[in-house]
Amino acid sequence: MRKIIFILAAVALVASCSQSRKWTDKEREELRELVRTHKDRVAIRHMEEANYQNLEQCVLTTIEGTYPDYNQYNKLTGKTDTLNAVILSCLDYTIGPNFENLPLLFPVGQLQQAGILPDSVTDAQAAAFYGCLAGKIKTIYGTPANFTSALFNDMDVPMELSGAMQECVKSATCCDSTATAQPNVPMKNK
C-alpha cells in the first residue's frame, strides 16, 4: 500500500512539473508587438530592420528565459516596467560597452535623410563622425545604460545629442579626413 501511495505521489509530482506552461508562438508574437509599440522611441526608431529584429529577439529570449512559464510573466504587476528594463538592457548590449555600434542606432543613410550628414560623406568621414560622437556621448552620459535610458525616455533626440552630432559633423567633414591634425607646439621664449 505504501508503495502504491509513493508511486502515485511521484507520478503526480512528475505530471505537475511536466505541465508547466511554456510560451506559445502566439504569446511570443504578443510580446514582439509590445516591443514594437516602443518603436517611436529615439533609441529604437532609427534602427535598421535587421538590427531591430535582433533587439526583438534579445528581448524575447531574455524575458522567456527569466519567466519560462508565460503565466508567471503575464501576472507580473510591473510587466511594463520589466519590458522597458529588458529593452534598455538589450539596447545597452547592442550599443556595446564603448559605443562602438552607434552606426546600428544611427545609420549613415538615415542621418543623411535627416540632413545631419551630407550625401557626399565618405566612409572615412563617417568613421570619424562616429568616433567623435562616441567620445562626446561618453562625456555627456558616461555609460551606455545612461545613454540608452535618455534616448528611450525622451521621444525627441535630446538637445545634448543633437549638438554633439552637429559638432562631430563639422569636425569630420570640414577637412580632409586623411590629413592628420598637427598639435600646436608652443614657441619657446628666448
Tab-separated table of C-alpha atoms in Angstrom:
chain	number	residue	atom	x	y	z
A	1	MET	CA	0.000	0.000	0.000
A	2	ARG	CA	2.808	2.370	0.882
A	3	LYS	CA	4.487	1.644	-2.440
A	4	ILE	CA	1.300	2.477	-4.327
A	5	ILE	CA	0.888	5.795	-2.463
A	6	PHE	CA	4.549	6.630	-3.017
A	7	ILE	CA	4.299	5.798	-6.746
A	8	LEU	CA	1.098	7.837	-7.126
A	9	ALA	CA	2.718	10.787	-5.357
A	10	ALA	CA	5.777	10.534	-7.600
A	11	VAL	CA	3.596	10.347	-10.733
A	12	ALA	CA	1.569	13.359	-9.556
A	13	LEU	CA	4.757	15.327	-8.932
A	14	VAL	CA	6.184	14.445	-12.363
A	15	ALA	CA	2.872	15.258	-14.037
A	16	SER	CA	2.614	18.633	-12.320
A	17	CYS	CA	6.196	19.519	-13.257
A	18	SER	CA	5.769	18.424	-16.859
A	19	GLN	CA	2.644	20.551	-17.204
A	20	SER	CA	4.469	23.807	-16.514
A	21	ARG	CA	3.249	26.072	-19.211
A	22	LYS	CA	5.758	27.044	-21.919
A	23	TRP	CA	5.415	30.042	-24.198
A	24	THR	CA	3.357	29.580	-27.345
A	25	ASP	CA	4.039	31.268	-30.673
A	26	LYS	CA	1.002	33.488	-30.080
A	27	GLU	CA	2.374	34.658	-26.730
A	28	ARG	CA	5.782	35.335	-28.274
A	29	GLU	CA	4.135	37.389	-31.012
A	30	GLU	CA	2.196	39.371	-28.388
A	31	LEU	CA	5.492	40.253	-26.691
A	32	ARG	CA	7.013	41.272	-30.030
A	33	GLU	CA	4.011	43.539	-30.593
A	34	LEU	CA	4.596	45.144	-27.197
A	35	VAL	CA	8.214	45.812	-28.173
A	36	ARG	CA	7.012	47.313	-31.478
A	37	THR	CA	4.795	49.764	-29.594
A	38	HIS	CA	8.032	51.320	-28.339
A	39	LYS	CA	9.396	51.877	-31.866
A	40	ASP	CA	8.656	55.595	-31.663
A	41	ARG	CA	11.433	55.955	-29.084
A	42	VAL	CA	14.614	57.566	-30.384
A	43	ALA	CA	16.780	54.652	-29.288
A	44	ILE	CA	14.775	52.269	-31.472
A	45	ARG	CA	13.228	54.472	-34.169
A	46	HIS	CA	16.392	54.825	-36.227
A	47	MET	CA	17.464	51.191	-36.171
A	48	GLU	CA	17.622	49.315	-39.442
A	49	GLU	CA	15.139	46.462	-39.664
A	50	ALA	CA	17.701	43.654	-39.217
A	51	ASN	CA	19.108	45.276	-36.068
A	52	TYR	CA	15.596	45.916	-34.769
A	53	GLN	CA	14.751	42.241	-35.243
A	54	ASN	CA	17.885	41.361	-33.251
A	55	LEU	CA	16.643	43.653	-30.489
A	56	GLU	CA	13.204	41.994	-30.519
A	57	GLN	CA	14.833	38.565	-30.318
A	58	CYS	CA	17.062	39.664	-27.426
A	59	VAL	CA	14.027	40.943	-25.505
A	60	LEU	CA	12.012	37.802	-26.180
A	61	THR	CA	14.884	35.471	-25.259
A	62	THR	CA	15.635	37.386	-22.065
A	63	ILE	CA	12.040	37.506	-20.829
A	64	GLU	CA	11.255	33.940	-21.831
A	65	GLY	CA	14.477	32.777	-20.154
A	66	THR	CA	13.659	34.673	-16.971
A	67	TYR	CA	9.996	33.609	-16.944
A	68	PRO	CA	9.789	30.162	-18.612
A	69	ASP	CA	6.127	29.966	-17.613
A	70	TYR	CA	4.183	32.585	-19.587
A	71	ASN	CA	1.573	32.875	-16.826
A	72	GLN	CA	4.291	33.899	-14.385
A	73	TYR	CA	5.285	36.774	-16.707
A	74	ASN	CA	1.702	37.657	-17.605
A	75	LYS	CA	0.715	38.031	-13.925
A	76	LEU	CA	3.513	40.474	-13.094
A	77	THR	CA	2.178	43.722	-11.701
A	78	GLY	CA	5.139	45.624	-13.191
A	79	LYS	CA	5.070	43.900	-16.575
A	80	THR	CA	5.588	47.171	-18.487
A	81	ASP	CA	8.492	48.156	-16.256
A	82	THR	CA	10.042	44.722	-16.747
A	83	LEU	CA	9.670	45.016	-20.512
A	84	ASN	CA	11.217	48.510	-20.532
A	85	ALA	CA	14.137	47.352	-18.385
A	86	VAL	CA	14.815	44.406	-20.697
A	87	ILE	CA	14.628	46.635	-23.794
A	88	LEU	CA	17.142	49.013	-22.219
A	89	SER	CA	19.402	46.133	-21.258
A	90	CYS	CA	19.290	44.739	-24.800
A	91	LEU	CA	19.994	48.204	-26.237
A	92	ASP	CA	22.985	48.596	-23.897
A	93	TYR	CA	24.281	45.272	-25.170
A	94	THR	CA	23.605	46.301	-28.785
A	95	ILE	CA	25.487	49.591	-28.444
A	96	GLY	CA	28.473	47.921	-26.843
A	97	PRO	CA	30.498	48.972	-23.810
A	98	ASN	CA	32.447	51.590	-25.781
A	99	PHE	CA	29.597	52.790	-28.011
A	100	GLU	CA	31.262	51.033	-30.946
A	101	ASN	CA	27.928	50.126	-32.502
A	102	LEU	CA	26.447	53.633	-32.808
A	103	PRO	CA	26.007	53.072	-36.560
A	104	LEU	CA	23.393	50.436	-35.653
A	105	LEU	CA	21.367	53.059	-33.786
A	106	PHE	CA	22.027	55.920	-36.193
A	107	PRO	CA	22.739	54.502	-39.679
A	108	VAL	CA	24.514	56.803	-42.143
A	109	GLY	CA	21.606	56.662	-44.617
A	110	GLN	CA	19.109	57.861	-42.054
A	111	LEU	CA	21.428	60.609	-40.836
A	112	GLN	CA	21.763	61.730	-44.455
A	113	GLN	CA	17.989	61.710	-44.939
A	114	ALA	CA	17.595	63.797	-41.794
A	115	GLY	CA	20.116	66.300	-43.138
A	116	ILE	CA	22.628	65.649	-40.382
A	117	LEU	CA	25.304	64.075	-42.578
A	118	PRO	CA	25.914	65.332	-46.126
A	119	ASP	CA	25.104	62.991	-49.010
A	120	SER	CA	28.742	63.098	-50.082
A	121	VAL	CA	30.125	61.745	-46.795
A	122	THR	CA	32.931	59.221	-47.330
A	123	ASP	CA	33.451	56.074	-45.310
A	124	ALA	CA	36.453	57.674	-43.590
A	125	GLN	CA	34.394	60.759	-42.692
A	126	ALA	CA	31.554	58.578	-41.381
A	127	ALA	CA	34.036	56.622	-39.241
A	128	ALA	CA	35.465	59.913	-37.916
A	129	PHE	CA	31.921	61.140	-37.185
A	130	TYR	CA	31.042	58.003	-35.185
A	131	GLY	CA	34.368	58.114	-33.312
A	132	CYS	CA	33.752	61.744	-32.374
A	133	LEU	CA	30.136	61.029	-31.429
A	134	ALA	CA	31.137	58.096	-29.225
A	135	GLY	CA	33.589	60.335	-27.373
A	136	LYS	CA	31.012	63.077	-26.851
A	137	ILE	CA	28.364	60.590	-25.693
A	138	LYS	CA	30.822	59.109	-23.174
A	139	THR	CA	31.461	62.612	-21.860
A	140	ILE	CA	27.779	63.577	-21.682
A	141	TYR	CA	26.208	60.325	-20.470
A	142	GLY	CA	29.086	58.283	-19.054
A	143	THR	CA	27.704	54.805	-19.660
A	144	PRO	CA	25.671	53.063	-22.361
A	145	ALA	CA	22.947	52.495	-19.752
A	146	ASN	CA	22.584	56.237	-19.078
A	147	PHE	CA	22.665	56.997	-22.798
A	148	THR	CA	20.031	54.434	-23.788
A	149	SER	CA	17.858	55.445	-20.857
A	150	ALA	CA	17.948	59.080	-22.021
A	151	LEU	CA	17.129	58.057	-25.586
A	152	PHE	CA	14.426	55.652	-24.547
A	153	ASN	CA	12.668	58.014	-22.192
A	154	ASP	CA	12.862	61.097	-24.425
A	155	MET	CA	10.661	60.949	-27.526
A	156	ASP	CA	12.877	63.503	-29.304
A	157	VAL	CA	16.620	63.488	-29.737
A	158	PRO	CA	17.965	65.157	-26.591
A	159	MET	CA	19.475	68.593	-27.238
A	160	GLU	CA	22.881	67.461	-25.974
A	161	LEU	CA	22.969	64.636	-28.508
A	162	SER	CA	21.801	66.870	-31.343
A	163	GLY	CA	24.516	69.407	-30.519
A	164	ALA	CA	27.139	66.661	-30.293
A	165	MET	CA	26.116	65.332	-33.709
A	166	GLN	CA	26.417	68.787	-35.275
A	167	GLU	CA	29.872	69.311	-33.749
A	168	CYS	CA	31.014	65.894	-34.950
A	169	VAL	CA	29.739	66.524	-38.482
A	170	LYS	CA	31.779	69.735	-38.608
A	171	SER	CA	34.875	68.067	-37.242
A	172	ALA	CA	34.588	65.011	-39.517
A	173	THR	CA	33.750	66.809	-42.764
A	174	CYS	CA	35.491	70.176	-42.507
A	175	CYS	CA	38.881	68.894	-43.556
A	176	ASP	CA	40.337	66.027	-45.479
A	177	SER	CA	39.933	63.092	-43.121
A	178	THR	CA	43.183	61.558	-44.362
A	179	ALA	CA	45.199	64.545	-43.157
A	180	THR	CA	46.371	64.368	-39.603
A	181	ALA	CA	45.968	67.326	-37.349
A	182	GLN	CA	49.221	68.876	-36.188
A	183	PRO	CA	49.378	69.674	-32.499
A	184	ASN	CA	50.014	73.268	-31.550
A	185	VAL	CA	53.549	73.468	-30.281
A	186	PRO	CA	54.113	76.474	-28.038
A	187	MET	CA	57.040	78.638	-29.040
A	188	LYS	CA	59.868	78.878	-26.582
A	189	ASN	CA	60.780	82.295	-25.281
A	190	LYS	CA	64.432	83.171	-25.696
